[in-house]
PDB file of C-alpha atoms in Angstrom:
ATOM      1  CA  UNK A 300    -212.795-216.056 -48.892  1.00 42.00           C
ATOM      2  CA  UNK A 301    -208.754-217.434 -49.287  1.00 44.00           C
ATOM      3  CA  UNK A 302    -206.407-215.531 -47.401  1.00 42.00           C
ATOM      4  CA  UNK A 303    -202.945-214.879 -48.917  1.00 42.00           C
ATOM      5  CA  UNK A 304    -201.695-217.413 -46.163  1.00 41.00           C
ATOM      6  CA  UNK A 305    -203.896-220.304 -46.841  1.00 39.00           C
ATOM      7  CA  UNK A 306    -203.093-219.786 -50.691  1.00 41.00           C
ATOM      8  CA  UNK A 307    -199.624-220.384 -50.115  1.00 42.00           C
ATOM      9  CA  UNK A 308    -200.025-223.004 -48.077  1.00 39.00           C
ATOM     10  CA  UNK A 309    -201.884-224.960 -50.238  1.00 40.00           C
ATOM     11  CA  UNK A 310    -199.546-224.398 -52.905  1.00 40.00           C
ATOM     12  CA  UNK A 311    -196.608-225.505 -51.013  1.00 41.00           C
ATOM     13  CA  UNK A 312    -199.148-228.726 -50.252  1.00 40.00           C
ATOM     14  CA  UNK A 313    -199.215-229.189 -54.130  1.00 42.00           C
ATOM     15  CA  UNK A 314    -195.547-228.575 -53.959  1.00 45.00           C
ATOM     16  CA  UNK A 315    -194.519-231.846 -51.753  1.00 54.00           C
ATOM     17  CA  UNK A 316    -196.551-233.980 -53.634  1.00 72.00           C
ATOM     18  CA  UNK A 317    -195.309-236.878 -54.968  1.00 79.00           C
ATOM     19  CA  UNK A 318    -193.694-236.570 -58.871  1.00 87.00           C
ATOM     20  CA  UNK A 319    -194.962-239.400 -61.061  1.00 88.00           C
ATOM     21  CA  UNK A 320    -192.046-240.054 -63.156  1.00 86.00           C
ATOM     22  CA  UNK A 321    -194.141-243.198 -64.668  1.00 86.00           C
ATOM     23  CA  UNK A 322    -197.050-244.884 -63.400  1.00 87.00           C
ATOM     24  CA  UNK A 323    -198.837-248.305 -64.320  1.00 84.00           C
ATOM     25  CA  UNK A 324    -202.509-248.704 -62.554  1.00 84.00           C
ATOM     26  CA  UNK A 325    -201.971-247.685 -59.284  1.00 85.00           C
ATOM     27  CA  UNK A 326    -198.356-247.509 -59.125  1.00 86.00           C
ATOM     28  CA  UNK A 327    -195.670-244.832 -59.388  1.00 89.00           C
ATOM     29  CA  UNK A 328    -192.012-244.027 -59.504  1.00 91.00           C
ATOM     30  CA  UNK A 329    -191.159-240.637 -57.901  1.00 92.00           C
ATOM     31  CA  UNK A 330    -188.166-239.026 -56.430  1.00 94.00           C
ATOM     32  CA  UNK A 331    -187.030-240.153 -53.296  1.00 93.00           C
ATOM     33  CA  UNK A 332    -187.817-237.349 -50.675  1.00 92.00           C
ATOM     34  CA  UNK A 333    -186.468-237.279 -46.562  1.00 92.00           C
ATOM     35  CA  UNK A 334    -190.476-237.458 -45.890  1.00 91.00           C
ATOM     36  CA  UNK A 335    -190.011-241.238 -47.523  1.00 93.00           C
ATOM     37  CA  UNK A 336    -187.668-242.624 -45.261  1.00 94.00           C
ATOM     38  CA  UNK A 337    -189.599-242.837 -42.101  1.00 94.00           C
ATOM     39  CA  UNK A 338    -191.250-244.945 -43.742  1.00 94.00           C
ATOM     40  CA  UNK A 339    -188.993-247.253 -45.852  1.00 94.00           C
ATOM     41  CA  UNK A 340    -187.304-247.981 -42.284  1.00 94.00           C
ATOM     42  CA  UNK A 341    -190.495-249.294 -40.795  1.00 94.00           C
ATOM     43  CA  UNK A 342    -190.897-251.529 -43.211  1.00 93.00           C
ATOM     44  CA  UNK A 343    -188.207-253.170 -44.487  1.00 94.00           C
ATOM     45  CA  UNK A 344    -187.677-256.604 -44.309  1.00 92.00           C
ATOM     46  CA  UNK A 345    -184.788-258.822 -41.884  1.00 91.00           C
ATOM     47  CA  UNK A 346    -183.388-259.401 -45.619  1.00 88.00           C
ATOM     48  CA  UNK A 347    -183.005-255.571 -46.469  1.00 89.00           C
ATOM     49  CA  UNK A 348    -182.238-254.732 -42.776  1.00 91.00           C
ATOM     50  CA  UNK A 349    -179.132-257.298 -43.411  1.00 89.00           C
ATOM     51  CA  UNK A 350    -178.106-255.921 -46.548  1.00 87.00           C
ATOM     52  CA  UNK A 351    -177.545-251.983 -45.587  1.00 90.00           C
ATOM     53  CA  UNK A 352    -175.492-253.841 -42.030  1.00 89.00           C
ATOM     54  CA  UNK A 353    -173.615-255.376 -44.691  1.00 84.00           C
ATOM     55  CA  UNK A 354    -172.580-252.279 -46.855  1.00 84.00           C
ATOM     56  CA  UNK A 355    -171.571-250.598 -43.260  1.00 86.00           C
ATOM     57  CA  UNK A 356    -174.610-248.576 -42.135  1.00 90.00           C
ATOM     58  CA  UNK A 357    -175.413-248.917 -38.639  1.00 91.00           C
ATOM     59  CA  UNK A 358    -179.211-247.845 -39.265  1.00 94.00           C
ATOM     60  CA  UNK A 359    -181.455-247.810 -42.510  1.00 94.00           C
ATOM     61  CA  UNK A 360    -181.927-243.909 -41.977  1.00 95.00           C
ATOM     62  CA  UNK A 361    -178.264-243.374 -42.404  1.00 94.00           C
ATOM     63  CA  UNK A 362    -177.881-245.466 -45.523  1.00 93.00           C
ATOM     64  CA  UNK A 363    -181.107-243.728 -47.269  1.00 93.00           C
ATOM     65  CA  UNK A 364    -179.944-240.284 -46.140  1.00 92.00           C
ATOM     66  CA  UNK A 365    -177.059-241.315 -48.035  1.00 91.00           C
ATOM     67  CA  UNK A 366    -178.547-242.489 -51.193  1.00 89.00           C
ATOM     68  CA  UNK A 367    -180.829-239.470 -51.534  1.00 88.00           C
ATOM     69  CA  UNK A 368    -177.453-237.335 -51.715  1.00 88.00           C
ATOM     70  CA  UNK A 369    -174.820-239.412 -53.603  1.00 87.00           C
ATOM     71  CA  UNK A 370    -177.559-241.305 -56.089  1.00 91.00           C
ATOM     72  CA  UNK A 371    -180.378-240.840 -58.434  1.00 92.00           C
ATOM     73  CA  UNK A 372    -183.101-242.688 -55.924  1.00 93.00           C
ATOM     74  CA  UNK A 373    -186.508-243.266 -56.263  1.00 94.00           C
ATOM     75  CA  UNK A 374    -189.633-245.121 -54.787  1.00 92.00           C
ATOM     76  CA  UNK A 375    -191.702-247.355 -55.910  1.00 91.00           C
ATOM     77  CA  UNK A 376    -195.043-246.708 -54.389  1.00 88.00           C
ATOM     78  CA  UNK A 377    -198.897-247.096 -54.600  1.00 85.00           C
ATOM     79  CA  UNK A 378    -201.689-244.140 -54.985  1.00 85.00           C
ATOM     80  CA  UNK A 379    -202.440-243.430 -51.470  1.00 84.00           C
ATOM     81  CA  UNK A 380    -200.563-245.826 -50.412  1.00 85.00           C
ATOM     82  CA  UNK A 381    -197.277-247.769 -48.878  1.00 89.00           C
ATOM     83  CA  UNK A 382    -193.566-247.614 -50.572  1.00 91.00           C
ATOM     84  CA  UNK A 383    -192.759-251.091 -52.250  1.00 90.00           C
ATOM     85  CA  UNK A 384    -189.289-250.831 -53.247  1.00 90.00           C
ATOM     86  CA  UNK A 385    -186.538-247.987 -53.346  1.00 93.00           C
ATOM     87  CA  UNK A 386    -184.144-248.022 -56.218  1.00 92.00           C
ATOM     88  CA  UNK A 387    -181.988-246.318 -58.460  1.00 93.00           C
ATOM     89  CA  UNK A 388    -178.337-245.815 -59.974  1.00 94.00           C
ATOM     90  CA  UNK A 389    -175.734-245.152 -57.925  1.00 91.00           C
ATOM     91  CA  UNK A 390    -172.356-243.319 -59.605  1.00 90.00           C
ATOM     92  CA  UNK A 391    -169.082-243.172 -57.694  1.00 83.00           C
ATOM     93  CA  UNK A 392    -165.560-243.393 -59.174  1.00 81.00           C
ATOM     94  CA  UNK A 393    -164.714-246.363 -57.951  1.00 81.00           C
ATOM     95  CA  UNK A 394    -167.206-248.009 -60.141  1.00 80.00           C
ATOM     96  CA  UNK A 395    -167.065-247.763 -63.938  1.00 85.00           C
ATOM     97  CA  UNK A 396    -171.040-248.242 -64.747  1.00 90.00           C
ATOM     98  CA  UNK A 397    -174.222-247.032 -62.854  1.00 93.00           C
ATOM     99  CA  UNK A 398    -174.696-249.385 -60.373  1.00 92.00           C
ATOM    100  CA  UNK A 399    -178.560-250.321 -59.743  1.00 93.00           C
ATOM    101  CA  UNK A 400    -179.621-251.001 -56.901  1.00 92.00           C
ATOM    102  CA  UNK A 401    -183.420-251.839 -55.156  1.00 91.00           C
ATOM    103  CA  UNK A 402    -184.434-252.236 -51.498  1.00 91.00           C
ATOM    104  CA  UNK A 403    -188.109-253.842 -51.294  1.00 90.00           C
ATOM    105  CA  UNK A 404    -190.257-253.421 -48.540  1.00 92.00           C
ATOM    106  CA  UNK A 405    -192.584-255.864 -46.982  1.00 91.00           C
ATOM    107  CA  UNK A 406    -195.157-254.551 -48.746  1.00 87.00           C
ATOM    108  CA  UNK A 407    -193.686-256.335 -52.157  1.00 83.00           C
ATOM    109  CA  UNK A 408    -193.923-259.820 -50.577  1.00 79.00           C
ATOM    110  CA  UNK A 409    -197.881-258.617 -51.411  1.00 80.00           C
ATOM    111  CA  UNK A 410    -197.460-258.114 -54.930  1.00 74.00           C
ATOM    112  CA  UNK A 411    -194.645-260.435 -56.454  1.00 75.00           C
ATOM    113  CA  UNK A 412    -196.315-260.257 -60.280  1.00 75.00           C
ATOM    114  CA  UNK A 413    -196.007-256.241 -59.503  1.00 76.00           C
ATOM    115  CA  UNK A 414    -192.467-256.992 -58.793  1.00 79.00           C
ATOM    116  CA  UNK A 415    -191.469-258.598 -62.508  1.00 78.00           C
ATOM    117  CA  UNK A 416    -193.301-256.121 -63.939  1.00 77.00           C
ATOM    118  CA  UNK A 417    -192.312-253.552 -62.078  1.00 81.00           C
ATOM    119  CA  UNK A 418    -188.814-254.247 -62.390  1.00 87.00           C
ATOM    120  CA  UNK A 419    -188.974-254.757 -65.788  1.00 85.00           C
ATOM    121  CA  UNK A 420    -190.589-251.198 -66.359  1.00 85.00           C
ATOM    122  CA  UNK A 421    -187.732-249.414 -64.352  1.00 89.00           C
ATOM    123  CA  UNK A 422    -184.885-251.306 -66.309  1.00 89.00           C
ATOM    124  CA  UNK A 423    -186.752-249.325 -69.651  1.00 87.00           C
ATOM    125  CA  UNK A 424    -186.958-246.668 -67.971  1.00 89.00           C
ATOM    126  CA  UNK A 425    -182.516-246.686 -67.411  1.00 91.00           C
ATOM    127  CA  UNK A 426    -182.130-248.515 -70.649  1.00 90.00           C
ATOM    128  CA  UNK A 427    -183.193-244.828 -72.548  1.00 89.00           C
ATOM    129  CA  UNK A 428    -179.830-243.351 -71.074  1.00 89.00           C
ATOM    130  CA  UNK A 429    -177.329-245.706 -69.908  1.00 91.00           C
ATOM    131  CA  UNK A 430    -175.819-248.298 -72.663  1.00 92.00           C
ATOM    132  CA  UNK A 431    -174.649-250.848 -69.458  1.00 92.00           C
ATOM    133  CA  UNK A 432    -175.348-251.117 -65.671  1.00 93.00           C
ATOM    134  CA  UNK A 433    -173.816-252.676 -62.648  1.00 94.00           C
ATOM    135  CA  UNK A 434    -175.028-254.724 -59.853  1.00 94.00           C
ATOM    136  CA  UNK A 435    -173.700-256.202 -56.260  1.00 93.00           C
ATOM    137  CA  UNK A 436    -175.876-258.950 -54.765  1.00 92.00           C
ATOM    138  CA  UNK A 437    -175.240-260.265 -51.702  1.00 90.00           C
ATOM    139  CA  UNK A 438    -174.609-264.044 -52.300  1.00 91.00           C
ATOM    140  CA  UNK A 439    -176.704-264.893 -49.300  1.00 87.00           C
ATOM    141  CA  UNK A 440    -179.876-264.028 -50.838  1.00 86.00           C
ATOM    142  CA  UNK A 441    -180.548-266.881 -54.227  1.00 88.00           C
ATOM    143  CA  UNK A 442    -184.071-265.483 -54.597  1.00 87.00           C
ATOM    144  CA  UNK A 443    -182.293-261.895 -56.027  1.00 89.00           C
ATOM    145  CA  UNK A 444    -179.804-263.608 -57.570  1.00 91.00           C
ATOM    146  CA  UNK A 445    -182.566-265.134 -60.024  1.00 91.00           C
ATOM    147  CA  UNK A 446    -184.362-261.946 -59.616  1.00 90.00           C
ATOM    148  CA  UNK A 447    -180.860-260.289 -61.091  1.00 93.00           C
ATOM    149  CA  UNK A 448    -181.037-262.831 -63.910  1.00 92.00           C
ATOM    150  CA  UNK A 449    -184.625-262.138 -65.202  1.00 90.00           C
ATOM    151  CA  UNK A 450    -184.106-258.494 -65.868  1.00 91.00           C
ATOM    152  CA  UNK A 451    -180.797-259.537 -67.916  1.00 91.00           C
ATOM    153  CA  UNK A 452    -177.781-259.046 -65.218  1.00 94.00           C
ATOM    154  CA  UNK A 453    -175.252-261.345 -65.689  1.00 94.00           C
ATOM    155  CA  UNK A 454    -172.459-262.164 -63.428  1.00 95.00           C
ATOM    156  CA  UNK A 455    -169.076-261.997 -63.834  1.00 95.00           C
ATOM    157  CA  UNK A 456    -167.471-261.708 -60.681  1.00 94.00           C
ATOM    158  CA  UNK A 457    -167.607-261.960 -56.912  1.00 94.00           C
ATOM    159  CA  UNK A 458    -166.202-259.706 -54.816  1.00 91.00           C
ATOM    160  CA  UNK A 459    -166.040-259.119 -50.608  1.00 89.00           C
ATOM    161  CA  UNK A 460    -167.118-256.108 -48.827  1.00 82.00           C
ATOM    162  CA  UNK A 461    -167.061-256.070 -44.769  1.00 79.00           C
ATOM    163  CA  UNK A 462    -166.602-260.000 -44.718  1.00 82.00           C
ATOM    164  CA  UNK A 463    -169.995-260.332 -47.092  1.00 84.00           C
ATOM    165  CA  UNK A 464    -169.538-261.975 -50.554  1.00 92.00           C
ATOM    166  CA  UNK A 465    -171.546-260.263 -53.354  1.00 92.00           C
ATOM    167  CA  UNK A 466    -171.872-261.590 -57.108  1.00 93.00           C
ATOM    168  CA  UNK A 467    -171.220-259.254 -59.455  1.00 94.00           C
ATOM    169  CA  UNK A 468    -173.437-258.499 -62.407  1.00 95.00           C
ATOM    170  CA  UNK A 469    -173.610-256.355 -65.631  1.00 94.00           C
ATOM    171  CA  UNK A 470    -176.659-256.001 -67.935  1.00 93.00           C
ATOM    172  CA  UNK A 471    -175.840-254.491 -71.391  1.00 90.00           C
ATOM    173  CA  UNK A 472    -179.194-252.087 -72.860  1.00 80.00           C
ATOM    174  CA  UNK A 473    -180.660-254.618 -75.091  1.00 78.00           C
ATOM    175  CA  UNK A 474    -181.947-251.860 -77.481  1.00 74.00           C
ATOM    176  CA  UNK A 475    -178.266-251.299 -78.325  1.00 70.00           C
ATOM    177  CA  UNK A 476    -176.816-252.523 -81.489  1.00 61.00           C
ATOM    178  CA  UNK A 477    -173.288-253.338 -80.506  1.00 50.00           C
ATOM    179  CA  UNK A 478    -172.680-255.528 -78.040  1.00 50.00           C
ATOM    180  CA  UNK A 479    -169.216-254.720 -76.980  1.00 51.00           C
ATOM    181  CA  UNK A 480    -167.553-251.673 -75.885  1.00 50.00           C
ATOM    182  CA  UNK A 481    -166.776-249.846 -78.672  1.00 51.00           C
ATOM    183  CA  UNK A 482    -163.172-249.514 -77.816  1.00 48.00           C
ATOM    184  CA  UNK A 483    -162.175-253.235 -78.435  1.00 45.00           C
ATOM    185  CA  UNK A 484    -164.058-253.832 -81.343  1.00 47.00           C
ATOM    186  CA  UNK A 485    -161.832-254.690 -84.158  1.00 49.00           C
ATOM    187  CA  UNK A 486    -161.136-252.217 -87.142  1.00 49.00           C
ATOM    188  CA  UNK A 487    -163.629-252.296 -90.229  1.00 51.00           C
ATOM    189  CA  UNK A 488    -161.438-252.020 -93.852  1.00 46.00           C
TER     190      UNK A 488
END
């Protein structure tokens, strides 16, 4: 026999699961959720551990805390199993596009065909609602540079931030038809 108790607590179990926003094999985007983040800080590499130092975050925790509440964030992360990447779009006013961003994990070094693919997925997935994005890599890091490039980022600038110097980039939806902002385009007679 269920008592009223253990009903609810089983549905507030269902409740926490994970949402699969979109999921290939074994892997799934979701929401990111404050039960993520213990474990995204474990894991992350020297590379993303210098990265969030970089942006001004004197621990991981504080930067994700952040993201959750000023971003649309997500995770990248296995059926009953670790978080490879989080990622997302941030939107401030100081930037004119979404800015993407991703943070891998260790456990990506595992996988790197998952990562193309992966990628590639996600940038579909942002492509339905957003005509351009943003990107800041740090230039200290070649491998996401290229990374950048693959998933159609181009760069266009460089800028500094706390004495780092990120490339810029911009990726334009390729399912769009113009390829210009509509506001310079010249006049059709």
């Amino acid at each position: 026999m269920t008592t009223t108790l253990s009903k609810y607590s089983l549905g507030l179990r269902n409740f926490m699961d994970d949402i699969k926003i979109m999921q290939r094999g074994k892997f799934y985007l979701t929401p990111l959720q404050y039960s993520h983040i213990d474990e995204i800080c474990s894991n992350l590499p020297p590379e993303g551990l210098h990265d969030i130092k970089s942006l001004g975050y004197d621990t991981p925790k504080e930067a994700l805390s952040e993201m959750m509440q000023v971003s649309e964030s997500y995770v990248v992360k296995s059926d009953g199993g670790p978080i490879l990447c989080v990622t997302g779009l941030a939107f401030d006013v100081t930037i004119e596009l979404p800015q993407f961003f991703c943070i891998f994990t260790n456990e990506i070094k595992k996988n790197l065909r998952l990562l193309i693919i992966g990628s590639r997925m996600i940038m579909g997935l942002f492509d339905q609602t957003h005509p351009r994005l943003c990107m800041s890599i740090l230039s200290d890091f070649p491998i996401m540079l290229n990374w950048a490039a693959s998933l159609g980022f181009e760069p266009v600038g460089i800028s500094k931030h706390y004495n780092s110097k990120y490339i810029e980039f911009v990726r334009c939806n390729p399912m769009e038809k113009d390829v210009s902002d509509k506001l310079s385009r010249p006049v059709m007679h």
